[in-house]
Amino acid sequence: LPGAEVEEWRPGAAPADHAVVWSPPQQLFDEQPQLKGIFNLGAGVDAFLKLRLPPGARLVRLDDAGMSVQMAEYVCHAVIRHVRELDVYERDVAQGKWGFRKPRERADYPVGVMGLGVLGARVAQAVGQFDYPVVGWSRSAKEIRGVRCFAGDDQFDAFLAATRILVCLVPLTPQTENILNRETLSKLRPGGYLINVARGAHLVDADLIALLDSGQLAGATLDVFRIEPLPAGHPFWTHPKITVTPHTSARTLRDETIAQIAGKIQALERGESVVGVVDRERGY
Amino acid sequence: LPGAEVEEWRPGAAPADHAVVWSPPQQLFDEQPQLKGIFNLGAGVDAFLKLRLPPGARLVRLDDAGMSVQMAEYVCHAVIRHVRELDVYERDVAQGKWGFRKPRERADYPVGVMGLGVLGARVAQAVGQFDYPVVGWSRSAKEIRGVRCFAGDDQFDAFLAATRILVCLVPLTPQTENILNRETLSKLRPGGYLINVARGAHLVDADLIALLDSGQLAGATLDVFRIEPLPAGHPFWTHPKITVTPHTSARTLRDETIAQIAGKIQALERGESVVGVVDRERGY
């Protein structure tokens, strides 16, 4: 951004046109009511829902910046590892055991993607490349080639009933908090599997553990948690049916992020519209 | 195959038109010189190169039967797991450690696929979906969208030099036995990684271990071995940089295989040509 002055914000800093932020304090917005653009260094903007933002400021989230391909990789790795039982084979091999397991039919493992934005759509298509049946669910109706799409509250149960491997990629809003609970997860096909790559607050932790321990669910891969880092002693750390990763499914990549935010600032300054402006009513 | 008589072969069995086999003994072919078709229950026919087959018999291999999608899954899982360091994260988590690692650039991890038949072509395209640079090598020139293709002995070194993650999917022939050795593997980009899903005899075991121990190669995922099951005490079982699986990358699926072989027998009986007839001179 030639010509732009870039400064690290501290209390009392000079007024700026735009802010680039991650987990910002309320004080920043109270001190900078003139802000025109607030650029979040991530795709999820749930942290802003509790803040009071300057009324004239547009809140803009990253819309891809290299995240969708990472998310597709992470989810495909988890799906393949579970269905092909590569985790089981590795445990066998660690014990010096050369074991065969009966191949599973991929038709028995439909993958359901909750949330069909930029990330969810790419995940759904990537999983489909491996010939799994793919279903999708989103608030408003979507069409994605090769994906049987459900929409809205009315079709949520039908979506769950058609799903065995559930991938959570919805934004965190008051409506989606705790959406992964005993009631909803019990509607998955028997032997269901959860992959949560959205936010920890989507999941009722104790409900997941109860469903795993009762055998209703077969396992889970979790990349996000209510408190991060995941607190020492939390049962997820050592549960034999849970794979934990430290919020690494899709990282913000520096070069792509800089290019995207710079481009959007220039577009806003020219009076053009940009992708990723958050609808504050809707929450994403 | 309505109208066909199907019998398990034993020494002295009645003459048959076609044989469906896995690791057959020489005696079968000595006793059945009238055979018209020999159908192998797998894609690799290296086990036949040492056998004398009836001169009028066509040797036919499985050309997909559900194997290519399994191979694409297996290889993508191994590539993602290595590049995204998901194995490292899992080891960290097992020790209660929430650790971040710097994201890697996928441009630094070109994937090279040796062998561009039905399986290799599908693997190359599947890996390309995750935005890795993909190069390919085959005996005769091929064209695959999104894959930079090399061909023949003359271009083998250039292929290796363009590759960081090497996927071996060539048929095993006298020309390709031991093709993964100290000299060839040393030509990969620094920090190279080997995925062998073809045959164990492609690889010189001791050379791989030497290159891993010297740090020239970063790791390997091996699904095939010179002797299977992998003998107890073989260093591959416990090497920290090697992931072993028990020849499970692409299993012969019963229903798809039956349908394919029945269809080919009917086509041959009608005098039509079929895919997968082995060129015995070439060896695959």
PDB file of N, CA, C and O in Angstrom, chain A residues 69-70 72-73 76-77 80-81 84 86 89-90 93 96 98-101 103 106 122 129-132 225 229-230 237 243-244 246-249 251 253, chain B residues 69-70 72-73 76-77 80-81 84 86 89-90 93 96 98-101 103 106 122 129-132 225 229-230 237 243-244 246-249 251 253:
ATOM      1  N   VAL A  69      -8.244 -24.080   0.922  1.00  0.00           N
ATOM      2  CA  VAL A  69      -7.519 -25.295   0.529  1.00  0.00           C
ATOM      3  C   VAL A  69      -6.978 -26.024   1.767  1.00  0.00           C
ATOM      4  O   VAL A  69      -6.985 -27.255   1.834  1.00  0.00           O
ATOM      5  N   GLN A  70      -6.560 -25.257   2.766  1.00  0.00           N
ATOM      6  CA  GLN A  70      -6.086 -25.895   3.998  1.00  0.00           C
ATOM      7  C   GLN A  70      -7.228 -26.630   4.691  1.00  0.00           C
ATOM      8  O   GLN A  70      -7.051 -27.735   5.219  1.00  0.00           O
ATOM      9  N   ALA A  72      -9.900 -27.850   3.256  1.00  0.00           N
ATOM     10  CA  ALA A  72     -10.204 -29.042   2.459  1.00  0.00           C
ATOM     11  C   ALA A  72      -9.219 -30.162   2.778  1.00  0.00           C
ATOM     12  O   ALA A  72      -9.604 -31.331   2.947  1.00  0.00           O
ATOM     13  N   GLU A  73      -7.947 -29.823   2.899  1.00  0.00           N
ATOM     14  CA  GLU A  73      -6.930 -30.821   3.245  1.00  0.00           C
ATOM     15  C   GLU A  73      -7.197 -31.436   4.604  1.00  0.00           C
ATOM     16  O   GLU A  73      -7.162 -32.653   4.778  1.00  0.00           O
ATOM     17  N   CYS A  76     -10.368 -33.652   4.557  1.00  0.00           N
ATOM     18  CA  CYS A  76     -10.168 -34.888   3.785  1.00  0.00           C
ATOM     19  C   CYS A  76      -9.245 -35.841   4.537  1.00  0.00           C
ATOM     20  O   CYS A  76      -9.485 -37.056   4.571  1.00  0.00           O
ATOM     21  N   HIS A  77      -8.190 -35.323   5.128  1.00  0.00           N
ATOM     22  CA  HIS A  77      -7.282 -36.163   5.918  1.00  0.00           C
ATOM     23  C   HIS A  77      -8.050 -36.868   7.032  1.00  0.00           C
ATOM     24  O   HIS A  77      -7.899 -38.071   7.242  1.00  0.00           O
ATOM     25  N   ILE A  80     -10.568 -39.544   5.472  1.00  0.00           N
ATOM     26  CA  ILE A  80      -9.859 -40.717   4.941  1.00  0.00           C
ATOM     27  C   ILE A  80      -9.279 -41.541   6.086  1.00  0.00           C
ATOM     28  O   ILE A  80      -9.393 -42.769   6.116  1.00  0.00           O
ATOM     29  N   ARG A  81      -8.684 -40.853   7.028  1.00  0.00           N
ATOM     30  CA  ARG A  81      -8.051 -41.548   8.158  1.00  0.00           C
ATOM     31  C   ARG A  81      -9.068 -42.382   8.928  1.00  0.00           C
ATOM     32  O   ARG A  81      -8.785 -43.514   9.319  1.00  0.00           O
ATOM     33  N   ARG A  84     -10.870 -45.194   6.246  1.00  0.00           N
ATOM     34  CA  ARG A  84      -9.906 -46.213   5.826  1.00  0.00           C
ATOM     35  C   ARG A  84      -9.187 -46.844   7.026  1.00  0.00           C
ATOM     36  O   ARG A  84      -8.318 -47.696   6.851  1.00  0.00           O
ATOM     37  N   LEU A  86      -6.887 -45.781   8.934  1.00  0.00           N
ATOM     38  CA  LEU A  86      -5.426 -45.662   8.918  1.00  0.00           C
ATOM     39  C   LEU A  86      -4.877 -45.426  10.319  1.00  0.00           C
ATOM     40  O   LEU A  86      -3.747 -45.810  10.617  1.00  0.00           O
ATOM     41  N   TYR A  89      -4.632 -48.977  11.718  1.00  0.00           N
ATOM     42  CA  TYR A  89      -3.470 -49.662  11.144  1.00  0.00           C
ATOM     43  C   TYR A  89      -2.168 -49.181  11.794  1.00  0.00           C
ATOM     44  O   TYR A  89      -1.278 -49.967  12.082  1.00  0.00           O
ATOM     45  N   GLU A  90      -2.092 -47.853  12.007  1.00  0.00           N
ATOM     46  CA  GLU A  90      -0.854 -47.330  12.614  1.00  0.00           C
ATOM     47  C   GLU A  90      -0.679 -47.826  14.040  1.00  0.00           C
ATOM     48  O   GLU A  90       0.441 -48.106  14.473  1.00  0.00           O
ATOM     49  N   VAL A  93       0.538 -51.366  13.754  1.00  0.00           N
ATOM     50  CA  VAL A  93       1.948 -51.435  13.334  1.00  0.00           C
ATOM     51  C   VAL A  93       2.867 -51.062  14.505  1.00  0.00           C
ATOM     52  O   VAL A  93       3.933 -51.666  14.678  1.00  0.00           O
ATOM     53  N   GLY A  96       3.780 -53.945  16.198  1.00  0.00           N
ATOM     54  CA  GLY A  96       4.386 -55.005  15.387  1.00  0.00           C
ATOM     55  C   GLY A  96       3.377 -55.927  14.733  1.00  0.00           C
ATOM     56  O   GLY A  96       3.707 -57.046  14.329  1.00  0.00           O
ATOM     57  N   TRP A  98       0.746 -56.948  11.740  1.00  0.00           N
ATOM     58  CA  TRP A  98       0.385 -56.813  10.324  1.00  0.00           C
ATOM     59  C   TRP A  98      -1.053 -57.315  10.193  1.00  0.00           C
ATOM     60  O   TRP A  98      -1.292 -58.511  10.066  1.00  0.00           O
ATOM     61  N   GLY A  99      -2.004 -56.377  10.273  1.00  0.00           N
ATOM     62  CA  GLY A  99      -3.401 -56.829  10.314  1.00  0.00           C
ATOM     63  C   GLY A  99      -4.195 -56.325   9.130  1.00  0.00           C
ATOM     64  O   GLY A  99      -3.976 -55.213   8.668  1.00  0.00           O
ATOM     65  N   PHE A 100      -5.111 -57.145   8.635  1.00  0.00           N
ATOM     66  CA  PHE A 100      -6.016 -56.716   7.571  1.00  0.00           C
ATOM     67  C   PHE A 100      -7.384 -56.418   8.161  1.00  0.00           C
ATOM     68  O   PHE A 100      -7.830 -57.083   9.083  1.00  0.00           O
ATOM     69  N   ARG A 101      -8.039 -55.444   7.616  1.00  0.00           N
ATOM     70  CA  ARG A 101      -9.403 -55.134   8.018  1.00  0.00           C
ATOM     71  C   ARG A 101     -10.258 -55.110   6.760  1.00  0.00           C
ATOM     72  O   ARG A 101      -9.804 -54.718   5.694  1.00  0.00           O
ATOM     73  N   PRO A 103     -12.432 -54.012   3.857  1.00  0.00           N
ATOM     74  CA  PRO A 103     -12.654 -52.680   3.286  1.00  0.00           C
ATOM     75  C   PRO A 103     -14.094 -52.235   3.515  1.00  0.00           C
ATOM     76  O   PRO A 103     -15.017 -53.031   3.466  1.00  0.00           O
ATOM     77  N   ARG A 106     -17.726 -46.959   0.645  1.00  0.00           N
ATOM     78  CA  ARG A 106     -17.813 -45.509   0.877  1.00  0.00           C
ATOM     79  C   ARG A 106     -19.271 -45.019   0.827  1.00  0.00           C
ATOM     80  O   ARG A 106     -19.584 -43.984   1.419  1.00  0.00           O
ATOM     81  N   ARG A 122     -15.770 -25.522  -0.597  1.00  0.00           N
ATOM     82  CA  ARG A 122     -14.534 -26.174  -1.068  1.00  0.00           C
ATOM     83  C   ARG A 122     -14.341 -27.522  -0.389  1.00  0.00           C
ATOM     84  O   ARG A 122     -13.906 -28.485  -1.011  1.00  0.00           O
ATOM     85  N   GLN A 129     -14.464 -35.598  -4.390  1.00  0.00           N
ATOM     86  CA  GLN A 129     -13.456 -36.151  -5.300  1.00  0.00           C
ATOM     87  C   GLN A 129     -13.123 -37.596  -4.944  1.00  0.00           C
ATOM     88  O   GLN A 129     -12.615 -38.350  -5.774  1.00  0.00           O
ATOM     89  N   PHE A 130     -13.349 -37.958  -3.689  1.00  0.00           N
ATOM     90  CA  PHE A 130     -13.035 -39.325  -3.264  1.00  0.00           C
ATOM     91  C   PHE A 130     -14.284 -40.204  -3.258  1.00  0.00           C
ATOM     92  O   PHE A 130     -14.321 -41.239  -2.591  1.00  0.00           O
ATOM     93  N   ASP A 131     -15.289 -39.770  -4.012  1.00  0.00           N
ATOM     94  CA  ASP A 131     -16.484 -40.591  -4.271  1.00  0.00           C
ATOM     95  C   ASP A 131     -17.333 -40.868  -3.040  1.00  0.00           C
ATOM     96  O   ASP A 131     -18.119 -41.823  -3.040  1.00  0.00           O
ATOM     97  N   TYR A 132     -17.214 -40.065  -1.994  1.00  0.00           N
ATOM     98  CA  TYR A 132     -18.153 -40.191  -0.879  1.00  0.00           C
ATOM     99  C   TYR A 132     -19.441 -39.464  -1.265  1.00  0.00           C
ATOM    100  O   TYR A 132     -19.390 -38.431  -1.936  1.00  0.00           O
ATOM    101  N   PHE A 225     -11.876 -25.356  20.295  1.00  0.00           N
ATOM    102  CA  PHE A 225     -12.298 -25.668  21.654  1.00  0.00           C
ATOM    103  C   PHE A 225     -12.861 -24.415  22.308  1.00  0.00           C
ATOM    104  O   PHE A 225     -12.529 -23.288  21.911  1.00  0.00           O
ATOM    105  N   PRO A 229      -5.521 -22.221  24.461  1.00  0.00           N
ATOM    106  CA  PRO A 229      -5.307 -23.660  24.327  1.00  0.00           C
ATOM    107  C   PRO A 229      -6.265 -24.487  25.185  1.00  0.00           C
ATOM    108  O   PRO A 229      -6.714 -24.014  26.237  1.00  0.00           O
ATOM    109  N   LEU A 230      -6.571 -25.692  24.708  1.00  0.00           N
ATOM    110  CA  LEU A 230      -7.412 -26.625  25.463  1.00  0.00           C
ATOM    111  C   LEU A 230      -6.791 -26.826  26.847  1.00  0.00           C
ATOM    112  O   LEU A 230      -5.624 -27.172  26.964  1.00  0.00           O
ATOM    113  N   TRP A 237      -8.263 -34.276  25.731  1.00  0.00           N
ATOM    114  CA  TRP A 237      -6.826 -34.542  25.532  1.00  0.00           C
ATOM    115  C   TRP A 237      -6.532 -36.042  25.394  1.00  0.00           C
ATOM    116  O   TRP A 237      -5.684 -36.430  24.596  1.00  0.00           O
ATOM    117  N   THR A 243      -9.491 -37.225  18.269  1.00  0.00           N
ATOM    118  CA  THR A 243      -8.227 -36.679  17.791  1.00  0.00           C
ATOM    119  C   THR A 243      -8.272 -35.170  17.970  1.00  0.00           C
ATOM    120  O   THR A 243      -9.201 -34.514  17.488  1.00  0.00           O
ATOM    121  N   VAL A 244      -7.289 -34.643  18.694  1.00  0.00           N
ATOM    122  CA  VAL A 244      -7.212 -33.202  18.972  1.00  0.00           C
ATOM    123  C   VAL A 244      -6.071 -32.590  18.157  1.00  0.00           C
ATOM    124  O   VAL A 244      -4.987 -33.166  18.082  1.00  0.00           O
ATOM    125  N   PRO A 246      -4.285 -28.481  17.553  1.00  0.00           N
ATOM    126  CA  PRO A 246      -4.301 -27.158  18.214  1.00  0.00           C
ATOM    127  C   PRO A 246      -4.719 -26.018  17.282  1.00  0.00           C
ATOM    128  O   PRO A 246      -3.917 -25.152  16.969  1.00  0.00           O
ATOM    129  N   HIS A 247      -6.001 -26.000  16.858  1.00  0.00           N
ATOM    130  CA  HIS A 247      -6.526 -24.935  15.997  1.00  0.00           C
ATOM    131  C   HIS A 247      -5.567 -24.669  14.834  1.00  0.00           C
ATOM    132  O   HIS A 247      -5.098 -23.536  14.627  1.00  0.00           O
ATOM    133  N   THR A 248      -5.321 -25.716  14.070  1.00  0.00           N
ATOM    134  CA  THR A 248      -4.344 -25.618  12.977  1.00  0.00           C
ATOM    135  C   THR A 248      -4.951 -25.978  11.636  1.00  0.00           C
ATOM    136  O   THR A 248      -4.249 -26.046  10.634  1.00  0.00           O
ATOM    137  N   SER A 249      -6.284 -26.183  11.590  1.00  0.00           N
ATOM    138  CA  SER A 249      -6.890 -26.667  10.338  1.00  0.00           C
ATOM    139  C   SER A 249      -6.696 -25.698   9.184  1.00  0.00           C
ATOM    140  O   SER A 249      -6.429 -26.111   8.064  1.00  0.00           O
ATOM    141  N   ARG A 251      -4.788 -21.997   8.728  1.00  0.00           N
ATOM    142  CA  ARG A 251      -4.092 -20.856   9.326  1.00  0.00           C
ATOM    143  C   ARG A 251      -4.148 -19.664   8.382  1.00  0.00           C
ATOM    144  O   ARG A 251      -4.220 -19.807   7.157  1.00  0.00           O
ATOM    145  N   LEU A 253      -2.491 -17.162   6.281  1.00  0.00           N
ATOM    146  CA  LEU A 253      -1.170 -17.114   5.640  1.00  0.00           C
ATOM    147  C   LEU A 253      -0.799 -15.656   5.380  1.00  0.00           C
ATOM    148  O   LEU A 253      -1.584 -14.895   4.816  1.00  0.00           O
TER     149      LEU A 253
ATOM    150  N   VAL B  69      -9.560 -44.849  -6.725  1.00  0.00           N
ATOM    151  CA  VAL B  69     -10.006 -43.879  -5.719  1.00  0.00           C
ATOM    152  C   VAL B  69      -9.367 -44.187  -4.363  1.00  0.00           C
ATOM    153  O   VAL B  69      -8.987 -43.275  -3.612  1.00  0.00           O
ATOM    154  N   GLN B  70      -9.196 -45.466  -4.066  1.00  0.00           N
ATOM    155  CA  GLN B  70      -8.535 -45.824  -2.807  1.00  0.00           C
ATOM    156  C   GLN B  70      -7.082 -45.343  -2.817  1.00  0.00           C
ATOM    157  O   GLN B  70      -6.555 -44.864  -1.817  1.00  0.00           O
ATOM    158  N   ALA B  72      -5.867 -42.869  -4.577  1.00  0.00           N
ATOM    159  CA  ALA B  72      -5.866 -41.400  -4.464  1.00  0.00           C
ATOM    160  C   ALA B  72      -6.039 -40.994  -3.000  1.00  0.00           C
ATOM    161  O   ALA B  72      -5.340 -40.102  -2.506  1.00  0.00           O
ATOM    162  N   GLU B  73      -6.929 -41.660  -2.285  1.00  0.00           N
ATOM    163  CA  GLU B  73      -7.143 -41.376  -0.864  1.00  0.00           C
ATOM    164  C   GLU B  73      -5.876 -41.616  -0.055  1.00  0.00           C
ATOM    165  O   GLU B  73      -5.472 -40.785   0.758  1.00  0.00           O
ATOM    166  N   CYS B  76      -3.120 -39.032  -0.913  1.00  0.00           N
ATOM    167  CA  CYS B  76      -3.447 -37.687  -0.414  1.00  0.00           C
ATOM    168  C   CYS B  76      -3.333 -37.638   1.110  1.00  0.00           C
ATOM    169  O   CYS B  76      -2.822 -36.664   1.668  1.00  0.00           O
ATOM    170  N   HIS B  77      -3.801 -38.667   1.777  1.00  0.00           N
ATOM    171  CA  HIS B  77      -3.674 -38.723   3.242  1.00  0.00           C
ATOM    172  C   HIS B  77      -2.202 -38.630   3.647  1.00  0.00           C
ATOM    173  O   HIS B  77      -1.844 -37.873   4.562  1.00  0.00           O
ATOM    174  N   ILE B  80      -0.808 -34.984   2.797  1.00  0.00           N
ATOM    175  CA  ILE B  80      -1.339 -33.960   3.709  1.00  0.00           C
ATOM    176  C   ILE B  80      -0.740 -34.149   5.103  1.00  0.00           C
ATOM    177  O   ILE B  80      -0.318 -33.196   5.758  1.00  0.00           O
ATOM    178  N   ARG B  81      -0.701 -35.399   5.552  1.00  0.00           N
ATOM    179  CA  ARG B  81      -0.200 -35.688   6.903  1.00  0.00           C
ATOM    180  C   ARG B  81       1.244 -35.214   7.058  1.00  0.00           C
ATOM    181  O   ARG B  81       1.606 -34.644   8.080  1.00  0.00           O
ATOM    182  N   ARG B  84       1.438 -31.026   6.248  1.00  0.00           N
ATOM    183  CA  ARG B  84       0.757 -30.254   7.300  1.00  0.00           C
ATOM    184  C   ARG B  84       1.229 -30.653   8.698  1.00  0.00           C
ATOM    185  O   ARG B  84       0.751 -30.130   9.701  1.00  0.00           O
ATOM    186  N   LEU B  86       0.637 -33.176  10.513  1.00  0.00           N
ATOM    187  CA  LEU B  86      -0.415 -33.657  11.411  1.00  0.00           C
ATOM    188  C   LEU B  86       0.082 -34.800  12.282  1.00  0.00           C
ATOM    189  O   LEU B  86      -0.399 -34.998  13.396  1.00  0.00           O
ATOM    190  N   TYR B  89       1.784 -32.963  15.138  1.00  0.00           N
ATOM    191  CA  TYR B  89       0.784 -32.416  16.063  1.00  0.00           C
ATOM    192  C   TYR B  89       0.195 -33.517  16.942  1.00  0.00           C
ATOM    193  O   TYR B  89      -0.019 -33.326  18.138  1.00  0.00           O
ATOM    194  N   GLU B  90      -0.076 -34.681  16.342  1.00  0.00           N
ATOM    195  CA  GLU B  90      -0.666 -35.768  17.146  1.00  0.00           C
ATOM    196  C   GLU B  90       0.300 -36.258  18.205  1.00  0.00           C
ATOM    197  O   GLU B  90      -0.110 -36.601  19.321  1.00  0.00           O
ATOM    198  N   VAL B  93       0.204 -33.671  20.938  1.00  0.00           N
ATOM    199  CA  VAL B  93      -1.032 -33.762  21.729  1.00  0.00           C
ATOM    200  C   VAL B  93      -0.977 -34.967  22.670  1.00  0.00           C
ATOM    201  O   VAL B  93      -1.442 -34.892  23.811  1.00  0.00           O
ATOM    202  N   GLY B  96       0.310 -33.989  25.737  1.00  0.00           N
ATOM    203  CA  GLY B  96      -0.373 -32.873  26.388  1.00  0.00           C
ATOM    204  C   GLY B  96       0.127 -31.512  25.944  1.00  0.00           C
ATOM    205  O   GLY B  96      -0.076 -30.506  26.623  1.00  0.00           O
ATOM    206  N   TRP B  98       0.206 -28.300  23.394  1.00  0.00           N
ATOM    207  CA  TRP B  98      -0.539 -27.482  22.418  1.00  0.00           C
ATOM    208  C   TRP B  98       0.494 -26.641  21.682  1.00  0.00           C
ATOM    209  O   TRP B  98       0.864 -25.575  22.148  1.00  0.00           O
ATOM    210  N   GLY B  99       0.986 -27.134  20.554  1.00  0.00           N
ATOM    211  CA  GLY B  99       2.094 -26.438  19.895  1.00  0.00           C
ATOM    212  C   GLY B  99       1.724 -25.922  18.521  1.00  0.00           C
ATOM    213  O   GLY B  99       0.967 -26.557  17.801  1.00  0.00           O
ATOM    214  N   PHE B 100       2.241 -24.764  18.173  1.00  0.00           N
ATOM    215  CA  PHE B 100       2.046 -24.248  16.821  1.00  0.00           C
ATOM    216  C   PHE B 100       3.309 -24.438  16.000  1.00  0.00           C
ATOM    217  O   PHE B 100       4.416 -24.333  16.519  1.00  0.00           O
ATOM    218  N   ARG B 101       3.143 -24.709  14.735  1.00  0.00           N
ATOM    219  CA  ARG B 101       4.272 -24.810  13.824  1.00  0.00           C
ATOM    220  C   ARG B 101       4.010 -23.863  12.662  1.00  0.00           C
ATOM    221  O   ARG B 101       2.881 -23.681  12.244  1.00  0.00           O
ATOM    222  N   PRO B 103       3.271 -22.425   9.229  1.00  0.00           N
ATOM    223  CA  PRO B 103       2.689 -23.065   8.037  1.00  0.00           C
ATOM    224  C   PRO B 103       3.725 -23.162   6.922  1.00  0.00           C
ATOM    225  O   PRO B 103       4.562 -22.279   6.759  1.00  0.00           O
ATOM    226  N   ARG B 106       2.910 -24.569   0.088  1.00  0.00           N
ATOM    227  CA  ARG B 106       2.744 -25.785  -0.727  1.00  0.00           C
ATOM    228  C   ARG B 106       3.582 -25.750  -1.997  1.00  0.00           C
ATOM    229  O   ARG B 106       3.895 -26.803  -2.536  1.00  0.00           O
ATOM    230  N   ARG B 122      -5.001 -40.839 -11.645  1.00  0.00           N
ATOM    231  CA  ARG B 122      -6.001 -40.401 -10.654  1.00  0.00           C
ATOM    232  C   ARG B 122      -5.321 -39.798  -9.421  1.00  0.00           C
ATOM    233  O   ARG B 122      -5.796 -38.808  -8.869  1.00  0.00           O
ATOM    234  N   GLN B 129      -5.755 -31.251  -6.652  1.00  0.00           N
ATOM    235  CA  GLN B 129      -6.920 -30.556  -6.071  1.00  0.00           C
ATOM    236  C   GLN B 129      -6.535 -29.738  -4.846  1.00  0.00           C
ATOM    237  O   GLN B 129      -7.248 -28.821  -4.457  1.00  0.00           O
ATOM    238  N   PHE B 130      -5.440 -30.133  -4.212  1.00  0.00           N
ATOM    239  CA  PHE B 130      -5.011 -29.407  -3.013  1.00  0.00           C
ATOM    240  C   PHE B 130      -3.912 -28.393  -3.334  1.00  0.00           C
ATOM    241  O   PHE B 130      -3.165 -27.972  -2.453  1.00  0.00           O
ATOM    242  N   ASP B 131      -3.819 -28.033  -4.607  1.00  0.00           N
ATOM    243  CA  ASP B 131      -2.944 -26.935  -5.052  1.00  0.00           C
ATOM    244  C   ASP B 131      -1.452 -27.211  -4.888  1.00  0.00           C
ATOM    245  O   ASP B 131      -0.651 -26.264  -4.873  1.00  0.00           O
ATOM    246  N   TYR B 132      -1.072 -28.472  -4.776  1.00  0.00           N
ATOM    247  CA  TYR B 132       0.367 -28.780  -4.829  1.00  0.00           C
ATOM    248  C   TYR B 132       0.809 -28.769  -6.286  1.00  0.00           C
ATOM    249  O   TYR B 132       0.047 -29.191  -7.157  1.00  0.00           O
ATOM    250  N   PHE B 225       6.242 -54.157   0.510  1.00  0.00           N
ATOM    251  CA  PHE B 225       7.533 -54.610   1.019  1.00  0.00           C
ATOM    252  C   PHE B 225       8.029 -55.804   0.227  1.00  0.00           C
ATOM    253  O   PHE B 225       7.242 -56.519  -0.400  1.00  0.00           O
ATOM    254  N   PRO B 229       3.837 -60.705   4.847  1.00  0.00           N
ATOM    255  CA  PRO B 229       3.957 -59.588   5.782  1.00  0.00           C
ATOM    256  C   PRO B 229       5.413 -59.185   6.020  1.00  0.00           C
ATOM    257  O   PRO B 229       6.306 -60.024   5.940  1.00  0.00           O
ATOM    258  N   LEU B 230       5.626 -57.895   6.288  1.00  0.00           N
ATOM    259  CA  LEU B 230       6.954 -57.390   6.617  1.00  0.00           C
ATOM    260  C   LEU B 230       7.523 -58.216   7.781  1.00  0.00           C
ATOM    261  O   LEU B 230       6.888 -58.334   8.821  1.00  0.00           O
ATOM    262  N   TRP B 237       9.778 -51.448  10.646  1.00  0.00           N
ATOM    263  CA  TRP B 237       8.716 -51.506  11.661  1.00  0.00           C
ATOM    264  C   TRP B 237       8.818 -50.360  12.663  1.00  0.00           C
ATOM    265  O   TRP B 237       7.801 -49.809  13.083  1.00  0.00           O
ATOM    266  N   THR B 243       6.407 -44.500   8.077  1.00  0.00           N
ATOM    267  CA  THR B 243       5.055 -44.976   8.394  1.00  0.00           C
ATOM    268  C   THR B 243       4.808 -46.233   7.568  1.00  0.00           C
ATOM    269  O   THR B 243       4.945 -46.213   6.340  1.00  0.00           O
ATOM    270  N   VAL B 244       4.470 -47.330   8.244  1.00  0.00           N
ATOM    271  CA  VAL B 244       4.217 -48.618   7.589  1.00  0.00           C
ATOM    272  C   VAL B 244       2.726 -48.914   7.617  1.00  0.00           C
ATOM    273  O   VAL B 244       2.078 -48.714   8.650  1.00  0.00           O
ATOM    274  N   PRO B 246      -0.015 -52.220   6.137  1.00  0.00           N
ATOM    275  CA  PRO B 246       0.087 -53.609   5.656  1.00  0.00           C
ATOM    276  C   PRO B 246      -0.554 -53.829   4.283  1.00  0.00           C
ATOM    277  O   PRO B 246      -1.546 -54.534   4.185  1.00  0.00           O
ATOM    278  N   HIS B 247       0.025 -53.255   3.233  1.00  0.00           N
ATOM    279  CA  HIS B 247      -0.462 -53.411   1.851  1.00  0.00           C
ATOM    280  C   HIS B 247      -1.979 -53.194   1.799  1.00  0.00           C
ATOM    281  O   HIS B 247      -2.732 -54.083   1.347  1.00  0.00           O
ATOM    282  N   THR B 248      -2.364 -52.015   2.236  1.00  0.00           N
ATOM    283  CA  THR B 248      -3.796 -51.713   2.327  1.00  0.00           C
ATOM    284  C   THR B 248      -4.182 -50.496   1.507  1.00  0.00           C
ATOM    285  O   THR B 248      -5.328 -50.053   1.550  1.00  0.00           O
ATOM    286  N   SER B 249      -3.221 -49.953   0.718  1.00  0.00           N
ATOM    287  CA  SER B 249      -3.505 -48.695   0.013  1.00  0.00           C
ATOM    288  C   SER B 249      -4.669 -48.829  -0.956  1.00  0.00           C
ATOM    289  O   SER B 249      -5.496 -47.927  -1.059  1.00  0.00           O
ATOM    290  N   ARG B 251      -7.265 -51.910  -2.056  1.00  0.00           N
ATOM    291  CA  ARG B 251      -7.671 -53.306  -1.961  1.00  0.00           C
ATOM    292  C   ARG B 251      -8.584 -53.654  -3.126  1.00  0.00           C
ATOM    293  O   ARG B 251      -9.308 -52.807  -3.654  1.00  0.00           O
ATOM    294  N   LEU B 253     -11.782 -54.805  -4.455  1.00  0.00           N
ATOM    295  CA  LEU B 253     -13.148 -54.824  -3.895  1.00  0.00           C
ATOM    296  C   LEU B 253     -13.958 -55.898  -4.611  1.00  0.00           C
ATOM    297  O   LEU B 253     -13.999 -55.953  -5.841  1.00  0.00           O
TER     298      LEU B 253
END
